mmCIF file of N, CA and C in Angstrom:
data_model
loop_
_atom_site.group_PDB
_atom_site.id
_atom_site.type_symbol
_atom_site.label_atom_id
_atom_site.label_comp_id
_atom_site.label_asym_id
_atom_site.label_seq_id
_atom_site.Cartn_x
_atom_site.Cartn_y
_atom_site.Cartn_z
ATOM 1 N N MET A 1 24.666 42.218 -71.293
ATOM 2 C CA MET A 1 25.564 42.542 -70.199
ATOM 3 C C MET A 1 25.620 41.387 -69.187
ATOM 4 N N VAL A 2 24.482 40.775 -68.935
ATOM 5 C CA VAL A 2 24.427 39.653 -68.012
ATOM 6 C C VAL A 2 25.220 38.476 -68.564
ATOM 7 N N ASP A 3 25.124 38.246 -69.880
ATOM 8 C CA ASP A 3 25.877 37.153 -70.502
ATOM 9 C C ASP A 3 27.383 37.387 -70.384
ATOM 10 N N LEU A 4 27.805 38.624 -70.598
ATOM 11 C CA LEU A 4 29.218 38.966 -70.480
ATOM 12 C C LEU A 4 29.706 38.738 -69.050
ATOM 13 N N SER A 5 28.900 39.115 -68.087
ATOM 14 C CA SER A 5 29.234 38.907 -66.681
ATOM 15 C C SER A 5 29.378 37.422 -66.377
ATOM 16 N N ARG A 6 28.468 36.617 -66.902
ATOM 17 C CA ARG A 6 28.524 35.165 -66.706
ATOM 18 C C ARG A 6 29.779 34.573 -67.346
ATOM 19 N N GLU A 7 30.117 35.070 -68.538
ATOM 20 C CA GLU A 7 31.315 34.584 -69.243
ATOM 21 C C GLU A 7 32.578 34.863 -68.427
ATOM 22 N N PHE A 8 32.672 36.088 -67.898
ATOM 23 C CA PHE A 8 33.824 36.420 -67.055
ATOM 24 C C PHE A 8 33.854 35.550 -65.812
ATOM 25 N N GLY A 9 32.723 35.362 -65.182
ATOM 26 C CA GLY A 9 32.646 34.516 -63.986
ATOM 27 C C GLY A 9 33.075 33.097 -64.274
ATOM 28 N N THR A 10 32.616 32.549 -65.383
ATOM 29 C CA THR A 10 32.988 31.188 -65.783
ATOM 30 C C THR A 10 34.483 31.104 -66.069
ATOM 31 N N TYR A 11 34.997 32.087 -66.788
ATOM 32 C CA TYR A 11 36.422 32.110 -67.117
ATOM 33 C C TYR A 11 37.272 32.111 -65.847
ATOM 34 N N PHE A 12 37.001 33.056 -64.941
ATOM 35 C CA PHE A 12 37.798 33.155 -63.725
ATOM 36 C C PHE A 12 37.630 31.937 -62.823
ATOM 37 N N HIS A 13 36.467 31.334 -62.795
ATOM 38 C CA HIS A 13 36.272 30.098 -62.036
ATOM 39 C C HIS A 13 37.133 28.985 -62.623
ATOM 40 N N ASN A 14 37.120 28.862 -63.943
ATOM 41 C CA ASN A 14 37.924 27.817 -64.588
ATOM 42 C C ASN A 14 39.418 28.024 -64.370
ATOM 43 N N VAL A 15 39.857 29.268 -64.434
ATOM 44 C CA VAL A 15 41.292 29.559 -64.300
ATOM 45 C C VAL A 15 41.773 29.425 -62.857
ATOM 46 N N PHE A 16 41.025 29.981 -61.888
ATOM 47 C CA PHE A 16 41.511 30.050 -60.509
ATOM 48 C C PHE A 16 40.999 28.942 -59.596
ATOM 49 N N ILE A 17 39.867 28.334 -59.901
ATOM 50 C CA ILE A 17 39.298 27.321 -59.009
ATOM 51 C C ILE A 17 39.405 25.926 -59.610
ATOM 52 N N ALA A 18 38.887 25.753 -60.813
ATOM 53 C CA ALA A 18 38.852 24.425 -61.432
ATOM 54 C C ALA A 18 40.253 23.866 -61.682
ATOM 55 N N LYS A 19 41.214 24.740 -61.990
ATOM 56 C CA LYS A 19 42.576 24.287 -62.293
ATOM 57 C C LYS A 19 43.504 24.300 -61.080
ATOM 58 N N LEU A 20 42.984 24.619 -59.913
ATOM 59 C CA LEU A 20 43.823 24.724 -58.720
ATOM 60 C C LEU A 20 44.515 23.406 -58.420
ATOM 61 N N SER A 21 45.817 23.467 -58.206
ATOM 62 C CA SER A 21 46.612 22.269 -57.903
ATOM 63 C C SER A 21 47.709 22.658 -56.916
ATOM 64 N N TRP A 22 48.405 21.668 -56.401
ATOM 65 C CA TRP A 22 49.508 21.945 -55.478
ATOM 66 C C TRP A 22 50.589 22.751 -56.192
ATOM 67 N N ALA A 23 50.816 22.477 -57.461
ATOM 68 C CA ALA A 23 51.830 23.209 -58.215
ATOM 69 C C ALA A 23 51.443 24.682 -58.335
ATOM 70 N N MET A 24 50.162 24.948 -58.533
ATOM 71 C CA MET A 24 49.714 26.327 -58.645
ATOM 72 C C MET A 24 49.871 27.045 -57.303
ATOM 73 N N VAL A 25 49.639 26.342 -56.215
ATOM 74 C CA VAL A 25 49.829 26.935 -54.887
ATOM 75 C C VAL A 25 51.300 27.306 -54.698
ATOM 76 N N ILE A 26 52.218 26.423 -55.134
ATOM 77 C CA ILE A 26 53.657 26.720 -55.086
ATOM 78 C C ILE A 26 53.960 27.948 -55.941
ATOM 79 N N GLY A 27 53.371 28.023 -57.119
ATOM 80 C CA GLY A 27 53.554 29.176 -57.992
ATOM 81 C C GLY A 27 53.072 30.462 -57.351
ATOM 82 N N PHE A 28 51.901 30.408 -56.711
ATOM 83 C CA PHE A 28 51.372 31.592 -56.019
ATOM 84 C C PHE A 28 52.276 31.994 -54.854
ATOM 85 N N LEU A 29 52.783 31.012 -54.118
ATOM 86 C CA LEU A 29 53.689 31.303 -53.007
ATOM 87 C C LEU A 29 54.970 31.968 -53.519
ATOM 88 N N GLY A 30 55.512 31.427 -54.605
ATOM 89 C CA GLY A 30 56.700 32.028 -55.215
ATOM 90 C C GLY A 30 56.431 33.455 -55.656
ATOM 91 N N GLN A 31 55.283 33.680 -56.263
ATOM 92 C CA GLN A 31 54.933 35.027 -56.713
ATOM 93 C C GLN A 31 54.756 35.978 -55.523
ATOM 94 N N ALA A 32 54.199 35.463 -54.425
ATOM 95 C CA ALA A 32 54.036 36.292 -53.229
ATOM 96 C C ALA A 32 55.397 36.702 -52.663
ATOM 97 N N LEU A 33 56.341 35.759 -52.592
ATOM 98 C CA LEU A 33 57.685 36.086 -52.121
ATOM 99 C C LEU A 33 58.353 37.084 -53.060
ATOM 100 N N PHE A 34 58.183 36.861 -54.341
ATOM 101 C CA PHE A 34 58.767 37.739 -55.337
ATOM 102 C C PHE A 34 58.213 39.151 -55.200
ATOM 103 N N THR A 35 56.923 39.263 -54.939
ATOM 104 C CA THR A 35 56.286 40.565 -54.755
ATOM 105 C C THR A 35 56.777 41.247 -53.477
ATOM 106 N N MET A 36 57.019 40.472 -52.427
ATOM 107 C CA MET A 36 57.471 41.041 -51.154
ATOM 108 C C MET A 36 58.796 41.780 -51.292
ATOM 109 N N ARG A 37 59.617 41.386 -52.241
ATOM 110 C CA ARG A 37 60.898 42.075 -52.406
ATOM 111 C C ARG A 37 60.671 43.531 -52.765
ATOM 112 N N PHE A 38 59.644 43.804 -53.566
ATOM 113 C CA PHE A 38 59.351 45.188 -53.924
ATOM 114 C C PHE A 38 58.793 45.963 -52.733
ATOM 115 N N VAL A 39 58.009 45.295 -51.904
ATOM 116 C CA VAL A 39 57.470 45.942 -50.711
ATOM 117 C C VAL A 39 58.613 46.322 -49.766
ATOM 118 N N VAL A 40 59.535 45.387 -49.553
ATOM 119 C CA VAL A 40 60.689 45.627 -48.679
ATOM 120 C C VAL A 40 61.546 46.770 -49.227
ATOM 121 N N GLN A 41 61.780 46.761 -50.535
ATOM 122 C CA GLN A 41 62.601 47.804 -51.155
ATOM 123 C C GLN A 41 61.911 49.164 -51.067
ATOM 124 N N TRP A 42 60.630 49.185 -51.289
ATOM 125 C CA TRP A 42 59.861 50.433 -51.233
ATOM 126 C C TRP A 42 59.908 51.040 -49.831
ATOM 127 N N ILE A 43 59.677 50.209 -48.807
ATOM 128 C CA ILE A 43 59.691 50.692 -47.421
ATOM 129 C C ILE A 43 61.077 51.231 -47.060
ATOM 130 N N ALA A 44 62.122 50.476 -47.429
ATOM 131 C CA ALA A 44 63.484 50.918 -47.114
ATOM 132 C C ALA A 44 63.808 52.236 -47.817
ATOM 133 N N THR A 45 63.374 52.376 -49.051
ATOM 134 C CA THR A 45 63.614 53.611 -49.800
ATOM 135 C C THR A 45 62.862 54.788 -49.186
ATOM 136 N N GLU A 46 61.618 54.562 -48.804
ATOM 137 C CA GLU A 46 60.825 55.630 -48.187
ATOM 138 C C GLU A 46 61.453 56.081 -46.870
ATOM 139 N N ARG A 47 61.933 55.138 -46.086
ATOM 140 C CA ARG A 47 62.552 55.495 -44.801
ATOM 141 C C ARG A 47 63.841 56.288 -44.992
ATOM 142 N N ALA A 48 64.638 55.877 -45.991
ATOM 143 C CA ALA A 48 65.931 56.534 -46.228
ATOM 144 C C ALA A 48 65.808 57.785 -47.091
ATOM 145 N N LYS A 49 64.667 57.955 -47.729
ATOM 146 C CA LYS A 49 64.454 59.078 -48.651
ATOM 147 C C LYS A 49 65.443 59.064 -49.812
ATOM 148 N N LYS A 50 65.928 57.864 -50.154
ATOM 149 C CA LYS A 50 66.778 57.644 -51.323
ATOM 150 C C LYS A 50 66.639 56.177 -51.713
ATOM 151 N N SER A 51 67.035 55.848 -52.925
ATOM 152 C CA SER A 51 66.891 54.472 -53.395
ATOM 153 C C SER A 51 67.804 53.530 -52.604
ATOM 154 N N VAL A 52 67.212 52.501 -52.033
ATOM 155 C CA VAL A 52 67.937 51.541 -51.195
ATOM 156 C C VAL A 52 67.502 50.130 -51.585
ATOM 157 N N ILE A 53 68.461 49.230 -51.629
ATOM 158 C CA ILE A 53 68.132 47.825 -51.860
ATOM 159 C C ILE A 53 68.643 47.037 -50.651
ATOM 160 N N PRO A 54 67.737 46.693 -49.714
ATOM 161 C CA PRO A 54 68.160 45.953 -48.515
ATOM 162 C C PRO A 54 68.463 44.485 -48.834
ATOM 163 N N VAL A 55 69.213 43.841 -47.963
ATOM 164 C CA VAL A 55 69.572 42.436 -48.144
ATOM 165 C C VAL A 55 68.326 41.559 -48.255
ATOM 166 N N ALA A 56 67.263 41.906 -47.521
ATOM 167 C CA ALA A 56 66.024 41.115 -47.590
ATOM 168 C C ALA A 56 65.478 41.060 -49.015
ATOM 169 N N PHE A 57 65.719 42.098 -49.809
ATOM 170 C CA PHE A 57 65.294 42.118 -51.207
ATOM 171 C C PHE A 57 65.862 40.908 -51.941
ATOM 172 N N TRP A 58 67.148 40.636 -51.719
ATOM 173 C CA TRP A 58 67.799 39.521 -52.420
ATOM 174 C C TRP A 58 67.317 38.174 -51.898
ATOM 175 N N PHE A 59 67.040 38.073 -50.594
ATOM 176 C CA PHE A 59 66.514 36.814 -50.068
ATOM 177 C C PHE A 59 65.113 36.523 -50.604
ATOM 178 N N PHE A 60 64.255 37.538 -50.641
ATOM 179 C CA PHE A 60 62.928 37.347 -51.234
ATOM 180 C C PHE A 60 63.051 37.025 -52.719
ATOM 181 N N SER A 61 64.001 37.654 -53.411
ATOM 182 C CA SER A 61 64.214 37.386 -54.830
ATOM 183 C C SER A 61 64.613 35.932 -55.054
ATOM 184 N N ILE A 62 65.524 35.444 -54.228
ATOM 185 C CA ILE A 62 65.980 34.053 -54.360
ATOM 186 C C ILE A 62 64.852 33.086 -54.028
ATOM 187 N N GLY A 63 64.159 33.315 -52.910
ATOM 188 C CA GLY A 63 63.056 32.421 -52.528
ATOM 189 C C GLY A 63 61.961 32.393 -53.571
ATOM 190 N N GLY A 64 61.515 33.559 -53.986
ATOM 191 C CA GLY A 64 60.473 33.625 -55.004
ATOM 192 C C GLY A 64 60.945 33.080 -56.332
ATOM 193 N N GLY A 65 62.170 33.422 -56.704
ATOM 194 C CA GLY A 65 62.725 32.943 -57.972
ATOM 195 C C GLY A 65 62.857 31.431 -58.025
ATOM 196 N N LEU A 66 63.316 30.828 -56.923
ATOM 197 C CA LEU A 66 63.445 29.360 -56.897
ATOM 198 C C LEU A 66 62.085 28.667 -56.976
ATOM 199 N N LEU A 67 61.109 29.181 -56.226
ATOM 200 C CA LEU A 67 59.772 28.582 -56.290
ATOM 201 C C LEU A 67 59.158 28.752 -57.682
ATOM 202 N N LEU A 68 59.304 29.937 -58.258
ATOM 203 C CA LEU A 68 58.769 30.157 -59.603
ATOM 204 C C LEU A 68 59.537 29.351 -60.643
ATOM 205 N N PHE A 69 60.826 29.159 -60.439
ATOM 206 C CA PHE A 69 61.612 28.313 -61.349
ATOM 207 C C PHE A 69 61.113 26.869 -61.292
ATOM 208 N N GLY A 70 60.892 26.380 -60.073
ATOM 209 C CA GLY A 70 60.345 25.022 -59.923
ATOM 210 C C GLY A 70 58.974 24.891 -60.572
ATOM 211 N N TYR A 71 58.150 25.892 -60.369
ATOM 212 C CA TYR A 71 56.814 25.897 -60.976
ATOM 213 C C TYR A 71 56.929 25.918 -62.502
ATOM 214 N N SER A 72 57.850 26.712 -63.029
ATOM 215 C CA SER A 72 58.008 26.787 -64.485
ATOM 216 C C SER A 72 58.501 25.458 -65.053
ATOM 217 N N LEU A 73 59.339 24.747 -64.297
ATOM 218 C CA LEU A 73 59.763 23.408 -64.733
ATOM 219 C C LEU A 73 58.567 22.464 -64.768
ATOM 220 N N TYR A 74 57.723 22.554 -63.750
ATOM 221 C CA TYR A 74 56.551 21.678 -63.673
ATOM 222 C C TYR A 74 55.571 21.939 -64.814
ATOM 223 N N ILE A 75 55.336 23.206 -65.139
ATOM 224 C CA ILE A 75 54.384 23.508 -66.216
ATOM 225 C C ILE A 75 55.058 23.487 -67.584
ATOM 226 N N ALA A 76 56.377 23.267 -67.601
ATOM 227 C CA ALA A 76 57.164 23.134 -68.836
ATOM 228 C C ALA A 76 57.041 24.359 -69.737
ATOM 229 N N ASP A 77 57.275 25.536 -69.156
ATOM 230 C CA ASP A 77 57.219 26.785 -69.918
ATOM 231 C C ASP A 77 58.652 27.263 -70.153
ATOM 232 N N PRO A 78 59.180 27.129 -71.375
ATOM 233 C CA PRO A 78 60.591 27.448 -71.621
ATOM 234 C C PRO A 78 60.941 28.921 -71.387
ATOM 235 N N VAL A 79 60.026 29.836 -71.683
ATOM 236 C CA VAL A 79 60.290 31.257 -71.462
ATOM 237 C C VAL A 79 60.438 31.525 -69.967
ATOM 238 N N PHE A 80 59.534 30.975 -69.192
ATOM 239 C CA PHE A 80 59.534 31.118 -67.738
ATOM 240 C C PHE A 80 60.767 30.436 -67.136
ATOM 241 N N ILE A 81 61.122 29.261 -67.638
ATOM 242 C CA ILE A 81 62.291 28.521 -67.142
ATOM 243 C C ILE A 81 63.556 29.348 -67.320
ATOM 244 N N LEU A 82 63.769 29.872 -68.517
ATOM 245 C CA LEU A 82 64.980 30.661 -68.776
ATOM 246 C C LEU A 82 64.984 31.955 -67.970
ATOM 247 N N GLY A 83 63.850 32.618 -67.916
ATOM 248 C CA GLY A 83 63.771 33.884 -67.182
ATOM 249 C C GLY A 83 64.038 33.722 -65.711
ATOM 250 N N GLN A 84 63.385 32.763 -65.074
ATOM 251 C CA GLN A 84 63.573 32.563 -63.639
ATOM 252 C C GLN A 84 64.927 31.942 -63.336
ATOM 253 N N GLY A 85 65.387 31.021 -64.182
ATOM 254 C CA GLY A 85 66.696 30.395 -63.964
ATOM 255 C C GLY A 85 67.819 31.421 -63.982
ATOM 256 N N PHE A 86 67.789 32.313 -64.957
ATOM 257 C CA PHE A 86 68.798 33.366 -65.041
ATOM 258 C C PHE A 86 68.655 34.336 -63.874
ATOM 259 N N GLY A 87 67.424 34.681 -63.532
ATOM 260 C CA GLY A 87 67.179 35.610 -62.431
ATOM 261 C C GLY A 87 67.762 35.110 -61.120
ATOM 262 N N VAL A 88 67.564 33.838 -60.808
ATOM 263 C CA VAL A 88 68.089 33.268 -59.559
ATOM 264 C C VAL A 88 69.607 33.386 -59.517
ATOM 265 N N PHE A 89 70.255 33.139 -60.644
ATOM 266 C CA PHE A 89 71.715 33.295 -60.706
ATOM 267 C C PHE A 89 72.113 34.735 -60.363
ATOM 268 N N VAL A 90 71.427 35.716 -60.942
ATOM 269 C CA VAL A 90 71.727 37.127 -60.695
ATOM 270 C C VAL A 90 71.503 37.484 -59.227
ATOM 271 N N TYR A 91 70.410 36.986 -58.637
ATOM 272 C CA TYR A 91 70.115 37.292 -57.227
ATOM 273 C C TYR A 91 71.189 36.710 -56.310
ATOM 274 N N LEU A 92 71.592 35.474 -56.581
ATOM 275 C CA LEU A 92 72.644 34.848 -55.779
ATOM 276 C C LEU A 92 73.955 35.625 -55.910
ATOM 277 N N ARG A 93 74.270 36.047 -57.109
ATOM 278 C CA ARG A 93 75.498 36.799 -57.351
ATOM 279 C C ARG A 93 75.472 38.134 -56.594
ATOM 280 N N ASN A 94 74.350 38.818 -56.615
ATOM 281 C CA ASN A 94 74.225 40.081 -55.875
ATOM 282 C C ASN A 94 74.375 39.863 -54.376
ATOM 283 N N LEU A 95 73.776 38.798 -53.864
ATOM 284 C CA LEU A 95 73.896 38.495 -52.441
ATOM 285 C C LEU A 95 75.346 38.184 -52.084
ATOM 286 N N TYR A 96 76.051 37.492 -52.966
ATOM 287 C CA TYR A 96 77.478 37.217 -52.769
ATOM 288 C C TYR A 96 78.249 38.530 -52.612
ATOM 289 N N PHE A 97 77.979 39.506 -53.488
ATOM 290 C CA PHE A 97 78.667 40.787 -53.414
ATOM 291 C C PHE A 97 78.324 41.540 -52.137
ATOM 292 N N VAL A 98 77.090 41.454 -51.694
ATOM 293 C CA VAL A 98 76.686 42.111 -50.452
ATOM 294 C C VAL A 98 77.487 41.553 -49.281
ATOM 295 N N PHE A 99 77.562 40.220 -49.182
ATOM 296 C CA PHE A 99 78.285 39.611 -48.060
ATOM 297 C C PHE A 99 79.785 39.802 -48.179
ATOM 298 N N ARG A 100 80.304 39.791 -49.391
ATOM 299 C CA ARG A 100 81.743 40.031 -49.585
ATOM 300 C C ARG A 100 82.097 41.452 -49.141
ATOM 301 N N GLU A 101 81.250 42.411 -49.470
ATOM 302 C CA GLU A 101 81.478 43.799 -49.063
ATOM 303 C C GLU A 101 81.406 43.954 -47.541
ATOM 304 N N LYS A 102 80.459 43.290 -46.917
ATOM 305 C CA LYS A 102 80.339 43.364 -45.447
ATOM 306 C C LYS A 102 81.545 42.727 -44.777
ATOM 307 N N LYS A 103 82.018 41.619 -45.338
ATOM 308 C CA LYS A 103 83.178 40.937 -44.774
ATOM 309 C C LYS A 103 84.430 41.820 -44.904
ATOM 310 N N ALA A 104 84.573 42.486 -46.022
ATOM 311 C CA ALA A 104 85.727 43.369 -46.242
ATOM 312 C C ALA A 104 85.675 44.573 -45.308
ATOM 313 N N ALA A 105 84.473 45.044 -44.984
ATOM 314 C CA ALA A 105 84.327 46.210 -44.101
ATOM 315 C C ALA A 105 84.712 45.863 -42.667
ATOM 316 N N VAL A 106 84.565 44.600 -42.281
ATOM 317 C CA VAL A 106 84.896 44.164 -40.918
ATOM 318 C C VAL A 106 86.407 44.072 -40.749
ATOM 319 N N VAL A 107 87.112 43.704 -41.789
ATOM 320 C CA VAL A 107 88.572 43.510 -41.719
ATOM 321 C C VAL A 107 89.313 44.762 -41.643
#
């Protein structure tokens, strides 16, 4: 049991400490922004007592998506590159529709 504990400790040290780089910090920041979109959406939904997607959701999605896209380019992960690249396009498109709808409501 002690050996297993040591193995896990060594593994997590190697993954999170020994490999720490500026690119990984950017990746963590992107992931934090990406996670915040769910927090914002959850709070808005709880307050409204119905499913709500606030504009901040799309801004966090774009910020997190762009940082994670940059990180995926740096680590050269094709699955991550395609996933985040497409996601950013979708987030921008949704934000466009949100602002277009608000502009039409003012007129």
